PDB file of C-alpha atoms in Angstrom:
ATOM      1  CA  UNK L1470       4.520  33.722  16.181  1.00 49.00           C
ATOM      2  CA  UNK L1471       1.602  31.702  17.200  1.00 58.00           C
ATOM      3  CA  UNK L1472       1.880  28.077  16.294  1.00 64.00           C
ATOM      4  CA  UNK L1473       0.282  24.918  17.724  1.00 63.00           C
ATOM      5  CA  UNK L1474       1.412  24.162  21.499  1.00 66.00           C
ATOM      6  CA  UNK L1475       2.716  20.259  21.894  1.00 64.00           C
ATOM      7  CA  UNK L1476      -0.219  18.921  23.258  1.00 70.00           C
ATOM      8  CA  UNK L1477      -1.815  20.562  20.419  1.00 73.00           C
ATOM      9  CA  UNK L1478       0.300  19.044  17.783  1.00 71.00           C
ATOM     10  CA  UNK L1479       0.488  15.524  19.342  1.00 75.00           C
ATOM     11  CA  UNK L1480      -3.707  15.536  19.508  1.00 81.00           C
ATOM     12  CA  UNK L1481      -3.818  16.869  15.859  1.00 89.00           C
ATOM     13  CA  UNK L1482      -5.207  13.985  13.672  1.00 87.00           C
ATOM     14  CA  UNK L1483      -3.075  14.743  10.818  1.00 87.00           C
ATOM     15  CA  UNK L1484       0.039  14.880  12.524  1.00 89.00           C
ATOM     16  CA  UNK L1485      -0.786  11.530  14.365  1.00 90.00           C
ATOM     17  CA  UNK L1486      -1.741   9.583  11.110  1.00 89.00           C
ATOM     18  CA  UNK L1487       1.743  10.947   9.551  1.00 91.00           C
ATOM     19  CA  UNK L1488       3.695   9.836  12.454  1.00 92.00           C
ATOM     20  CA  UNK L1489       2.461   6.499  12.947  1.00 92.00           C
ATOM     21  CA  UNK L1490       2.028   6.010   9.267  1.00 91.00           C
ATOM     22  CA  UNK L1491       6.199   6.726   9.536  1.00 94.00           C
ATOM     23  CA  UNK L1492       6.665   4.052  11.777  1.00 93.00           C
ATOM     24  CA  UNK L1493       4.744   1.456  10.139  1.00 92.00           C
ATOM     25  CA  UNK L1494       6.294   1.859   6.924  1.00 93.00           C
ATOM     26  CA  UNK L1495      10.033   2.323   8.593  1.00 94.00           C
ATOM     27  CA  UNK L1496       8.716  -1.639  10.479  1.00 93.00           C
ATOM     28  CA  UNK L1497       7.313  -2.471   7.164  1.00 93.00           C
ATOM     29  CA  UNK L1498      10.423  -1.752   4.978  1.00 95.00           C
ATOM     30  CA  UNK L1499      12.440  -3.680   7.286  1.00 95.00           C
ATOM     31  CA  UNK L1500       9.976  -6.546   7.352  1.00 94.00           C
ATOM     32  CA  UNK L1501      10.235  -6.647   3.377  1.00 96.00           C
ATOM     33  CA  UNK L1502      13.471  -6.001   2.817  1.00 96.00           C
ATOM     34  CA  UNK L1503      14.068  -9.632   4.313  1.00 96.00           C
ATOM     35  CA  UNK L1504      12.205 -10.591   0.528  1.00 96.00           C
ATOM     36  CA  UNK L1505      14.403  -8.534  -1.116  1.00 96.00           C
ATOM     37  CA  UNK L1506      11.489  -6.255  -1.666  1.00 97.00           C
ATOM     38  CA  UNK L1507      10.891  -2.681  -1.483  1.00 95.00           C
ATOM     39  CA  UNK L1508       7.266  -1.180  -0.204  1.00 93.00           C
ATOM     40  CA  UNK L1509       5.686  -0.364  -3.196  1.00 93.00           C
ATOM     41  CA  UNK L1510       6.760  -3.926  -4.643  1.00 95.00           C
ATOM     42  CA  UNK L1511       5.211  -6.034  -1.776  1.00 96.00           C
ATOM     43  CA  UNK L1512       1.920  -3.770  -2.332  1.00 95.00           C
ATOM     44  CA  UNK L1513       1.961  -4.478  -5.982  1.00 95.00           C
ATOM     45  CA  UNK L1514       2.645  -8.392  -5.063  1.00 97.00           C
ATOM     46  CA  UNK L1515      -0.261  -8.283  -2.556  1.00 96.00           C
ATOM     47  CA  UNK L1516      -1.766  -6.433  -5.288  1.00 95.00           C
ATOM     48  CA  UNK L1517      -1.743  -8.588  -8.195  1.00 95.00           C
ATOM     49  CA  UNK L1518      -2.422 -11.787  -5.918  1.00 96.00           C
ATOM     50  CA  UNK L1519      -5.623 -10.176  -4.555  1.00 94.00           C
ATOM     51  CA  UNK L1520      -6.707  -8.260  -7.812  1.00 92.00           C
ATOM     52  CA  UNK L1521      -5.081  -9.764 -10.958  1.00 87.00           C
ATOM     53  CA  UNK L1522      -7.142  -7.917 -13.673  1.00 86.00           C
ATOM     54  CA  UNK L1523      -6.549  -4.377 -13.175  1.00 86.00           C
ATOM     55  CA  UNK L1524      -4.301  -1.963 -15.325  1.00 84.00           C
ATOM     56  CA  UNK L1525      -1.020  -0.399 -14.464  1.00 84.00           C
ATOM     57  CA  UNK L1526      -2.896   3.013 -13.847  1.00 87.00           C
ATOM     58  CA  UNK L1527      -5.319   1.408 -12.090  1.00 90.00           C
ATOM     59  CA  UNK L1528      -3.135   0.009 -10.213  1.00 91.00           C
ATOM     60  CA  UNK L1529      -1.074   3.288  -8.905  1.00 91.00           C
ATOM     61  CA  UNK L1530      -4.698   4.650  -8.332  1.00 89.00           C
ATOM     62  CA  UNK L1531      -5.768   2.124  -5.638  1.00 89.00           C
ATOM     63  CA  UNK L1532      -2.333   1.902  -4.255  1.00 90.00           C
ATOM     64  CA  UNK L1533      -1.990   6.156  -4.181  1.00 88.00           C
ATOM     65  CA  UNK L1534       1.535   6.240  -5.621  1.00 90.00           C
ATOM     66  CA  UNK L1535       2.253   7.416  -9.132  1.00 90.00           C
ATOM     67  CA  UNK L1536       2.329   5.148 -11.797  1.00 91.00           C
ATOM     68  CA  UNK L1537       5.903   5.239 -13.160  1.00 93.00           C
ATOM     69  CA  UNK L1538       6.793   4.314  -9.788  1.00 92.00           C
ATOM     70  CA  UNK L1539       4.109   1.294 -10.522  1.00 92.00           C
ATOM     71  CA  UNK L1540       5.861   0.547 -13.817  1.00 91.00           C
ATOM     72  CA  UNK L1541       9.555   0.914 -12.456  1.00 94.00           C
ATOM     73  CA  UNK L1542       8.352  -1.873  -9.487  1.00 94.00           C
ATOM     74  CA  UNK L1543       6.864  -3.724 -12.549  1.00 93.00           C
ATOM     75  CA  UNK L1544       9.937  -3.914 -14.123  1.00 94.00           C
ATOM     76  CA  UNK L1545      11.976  -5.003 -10.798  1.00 96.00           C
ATOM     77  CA  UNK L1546       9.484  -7.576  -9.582  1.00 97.00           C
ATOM     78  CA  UNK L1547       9.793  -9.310 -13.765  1.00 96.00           C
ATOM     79  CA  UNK L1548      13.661  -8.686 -13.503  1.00 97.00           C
ATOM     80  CA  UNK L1549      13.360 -11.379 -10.182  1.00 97.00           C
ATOM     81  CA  UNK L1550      11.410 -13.686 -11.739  1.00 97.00           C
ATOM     82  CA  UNK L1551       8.233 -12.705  -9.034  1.00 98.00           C
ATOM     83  CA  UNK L1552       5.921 -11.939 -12.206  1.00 95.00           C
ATOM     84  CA  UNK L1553       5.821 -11.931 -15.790  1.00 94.00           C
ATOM     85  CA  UNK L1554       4.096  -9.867 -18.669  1.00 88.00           C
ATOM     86  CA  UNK L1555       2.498 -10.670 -21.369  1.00 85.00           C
ATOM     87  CA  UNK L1556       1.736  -8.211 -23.990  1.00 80.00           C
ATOM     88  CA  UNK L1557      -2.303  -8.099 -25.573  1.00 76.00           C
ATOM     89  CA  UNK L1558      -3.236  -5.388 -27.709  1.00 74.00           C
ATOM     90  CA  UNK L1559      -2.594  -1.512 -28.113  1.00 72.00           C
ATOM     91  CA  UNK L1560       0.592  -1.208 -25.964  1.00 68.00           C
ATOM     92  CA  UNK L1561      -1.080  -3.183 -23.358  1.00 73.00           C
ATOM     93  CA  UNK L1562      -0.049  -6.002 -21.235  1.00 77.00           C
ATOM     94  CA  UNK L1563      -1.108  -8.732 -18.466  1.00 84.00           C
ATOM     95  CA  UNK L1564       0.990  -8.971 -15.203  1.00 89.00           C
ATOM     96  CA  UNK L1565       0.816 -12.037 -13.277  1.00 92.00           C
ATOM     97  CA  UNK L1566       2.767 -13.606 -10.625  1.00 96.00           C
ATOM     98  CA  UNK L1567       5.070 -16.287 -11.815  1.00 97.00           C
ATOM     99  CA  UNK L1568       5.133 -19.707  -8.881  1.00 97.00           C
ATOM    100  CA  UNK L1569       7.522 -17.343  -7.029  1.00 98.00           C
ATOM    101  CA  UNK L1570       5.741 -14.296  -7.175  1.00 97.00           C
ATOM    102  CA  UNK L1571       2.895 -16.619  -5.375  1.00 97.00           C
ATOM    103  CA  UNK L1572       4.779 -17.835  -2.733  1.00 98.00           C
ATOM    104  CA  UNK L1573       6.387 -14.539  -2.252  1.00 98.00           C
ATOM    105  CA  UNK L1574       2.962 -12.839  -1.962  1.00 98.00           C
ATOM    106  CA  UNK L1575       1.908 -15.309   0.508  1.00 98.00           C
ATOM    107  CA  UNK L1576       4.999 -14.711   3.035  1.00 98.00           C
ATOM    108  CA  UNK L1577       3.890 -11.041   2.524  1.00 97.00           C
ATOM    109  CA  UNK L1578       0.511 -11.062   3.396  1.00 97.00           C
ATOM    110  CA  UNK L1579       1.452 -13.554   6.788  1.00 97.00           C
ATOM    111  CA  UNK L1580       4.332 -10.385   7.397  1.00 95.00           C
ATOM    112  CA  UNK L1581       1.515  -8.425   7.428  1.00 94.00           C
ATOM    113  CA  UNK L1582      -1.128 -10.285   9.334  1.00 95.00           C
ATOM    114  CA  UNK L1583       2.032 -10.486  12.027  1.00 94.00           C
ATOM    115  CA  UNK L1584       1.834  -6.751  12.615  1.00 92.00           C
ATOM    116  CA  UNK L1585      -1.633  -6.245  12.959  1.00 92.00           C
ATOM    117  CA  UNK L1586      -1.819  -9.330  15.140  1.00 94.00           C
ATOM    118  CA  UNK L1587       0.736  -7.385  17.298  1.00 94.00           C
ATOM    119  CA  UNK L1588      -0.966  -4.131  17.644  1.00 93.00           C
ATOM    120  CA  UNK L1589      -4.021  -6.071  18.339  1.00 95.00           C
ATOM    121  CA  UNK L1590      -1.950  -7.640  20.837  1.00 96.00           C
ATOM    122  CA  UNK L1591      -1.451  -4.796  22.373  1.00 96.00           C
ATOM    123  CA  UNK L1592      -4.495  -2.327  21.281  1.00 95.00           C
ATOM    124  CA  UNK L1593      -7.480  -4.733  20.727  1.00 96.00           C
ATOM    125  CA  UNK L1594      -8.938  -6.258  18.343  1.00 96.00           C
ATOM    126  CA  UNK L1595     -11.945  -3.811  18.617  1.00 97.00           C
ATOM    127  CA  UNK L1596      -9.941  -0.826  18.375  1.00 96.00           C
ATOM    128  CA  UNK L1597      -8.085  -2.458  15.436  1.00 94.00           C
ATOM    129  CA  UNK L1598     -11.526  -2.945  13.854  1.00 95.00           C
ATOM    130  CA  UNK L1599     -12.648   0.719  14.525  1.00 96.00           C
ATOM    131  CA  UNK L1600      -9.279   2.150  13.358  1.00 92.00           C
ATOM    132  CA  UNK L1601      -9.756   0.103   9.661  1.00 93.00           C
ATOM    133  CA  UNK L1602     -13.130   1.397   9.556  1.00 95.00           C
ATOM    134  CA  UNK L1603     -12.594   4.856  10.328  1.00 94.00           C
ATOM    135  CA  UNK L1604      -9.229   4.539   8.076  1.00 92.00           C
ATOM    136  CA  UNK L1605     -11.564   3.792   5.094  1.00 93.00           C
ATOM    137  CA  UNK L1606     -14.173   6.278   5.281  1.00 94.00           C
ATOM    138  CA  UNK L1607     -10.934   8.577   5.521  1.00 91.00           C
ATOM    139  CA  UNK L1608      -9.311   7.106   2.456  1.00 88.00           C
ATOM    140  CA  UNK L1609     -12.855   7.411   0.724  1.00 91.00           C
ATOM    141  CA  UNK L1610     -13.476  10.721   1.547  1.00 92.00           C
ATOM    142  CA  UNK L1611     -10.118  11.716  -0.068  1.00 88.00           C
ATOM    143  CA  UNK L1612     -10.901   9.617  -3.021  1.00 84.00           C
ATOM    144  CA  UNK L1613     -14.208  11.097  -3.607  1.00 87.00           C
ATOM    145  CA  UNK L1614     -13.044  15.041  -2.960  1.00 84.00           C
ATOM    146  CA  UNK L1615     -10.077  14.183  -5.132  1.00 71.00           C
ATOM    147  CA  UNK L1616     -12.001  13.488  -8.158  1.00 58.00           C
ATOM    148  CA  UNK L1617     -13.966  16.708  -7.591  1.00 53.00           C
ATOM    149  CA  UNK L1618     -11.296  18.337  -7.583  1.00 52.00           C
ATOM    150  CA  UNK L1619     -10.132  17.007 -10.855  1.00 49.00           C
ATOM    151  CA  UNK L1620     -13.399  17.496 -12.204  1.00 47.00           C
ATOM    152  CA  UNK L1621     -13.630  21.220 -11.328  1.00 43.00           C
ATOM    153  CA  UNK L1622      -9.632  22.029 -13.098  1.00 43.00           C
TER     154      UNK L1622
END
């Protein structure tokens, strides 16, 4: 059986962005669960605060998780009081953050500026520049590829 040797594996991109990706969301749980939040509700809390016009769907899309997990958050985040729906038209509805939900969503994004202040600490803040960048041609490469994908089933 052939297989990858452990230098191999440890240089392979894929398996690098999966393990570190691990360990920032195992530090980033931990950070939120201090908010009585889970992952996917601080994103949709930084979410809404940074992007408050933008669909349920929409929403899942940019954040890449599926959307009933979107709408189950939803539901959590209006069950603490941290946002509130209104319905419009057609099944539809607004989400905003209530008072709460605002000063919620600002303790989240300072967690979050603390652990990439950290890693700059420690990396750079040059590296930390050059890892976003090259993190978002990644993320729009996938994107793009995706859709063809869907385009061509």
């Amino acid at each position: 059986m052939g297989g990858q040797t452990s230098n191999e594996l440890t240089n392979d991109a894929g398996f690098l962005l999966s393990k570190v990706t691990r360990r920032l969301k195992m530090q980033w749980s931990q950070k939120v669960a201090e908010l009585n939040l889970s992952t996917v509700e601080a994103a949709l809390i930084r979410n809404l605060a940074s992007m408050p016009k933008m669909t349920a769907r929409a929403r899942a899309r940019y954040l890449a998780t599926d959307p009933m997990a979107v709408h189950r958050s939803l539901e959590s985040l209006v069950e603490k009081g941290l946002c509130e729906k209104r319905e419009t038209s057609n099944r539809r509805y607004d989400v905003t953050l209530t008072e709460e939900g605002e000063r919620i969503a600002d303790k989240v994004f300072a967690m979050s500026h603390e652990v990439w202040n950290e890693i700059e600490s420690v990396i750079g803040r040059d590296r930390v520049e050059s890892l976003k960048a090259n993190l978002l041609a990644v993320d729009q490469f996938l994107e793009n590829s995706n859709h063809l994908e869907h385009s061509v089933n």
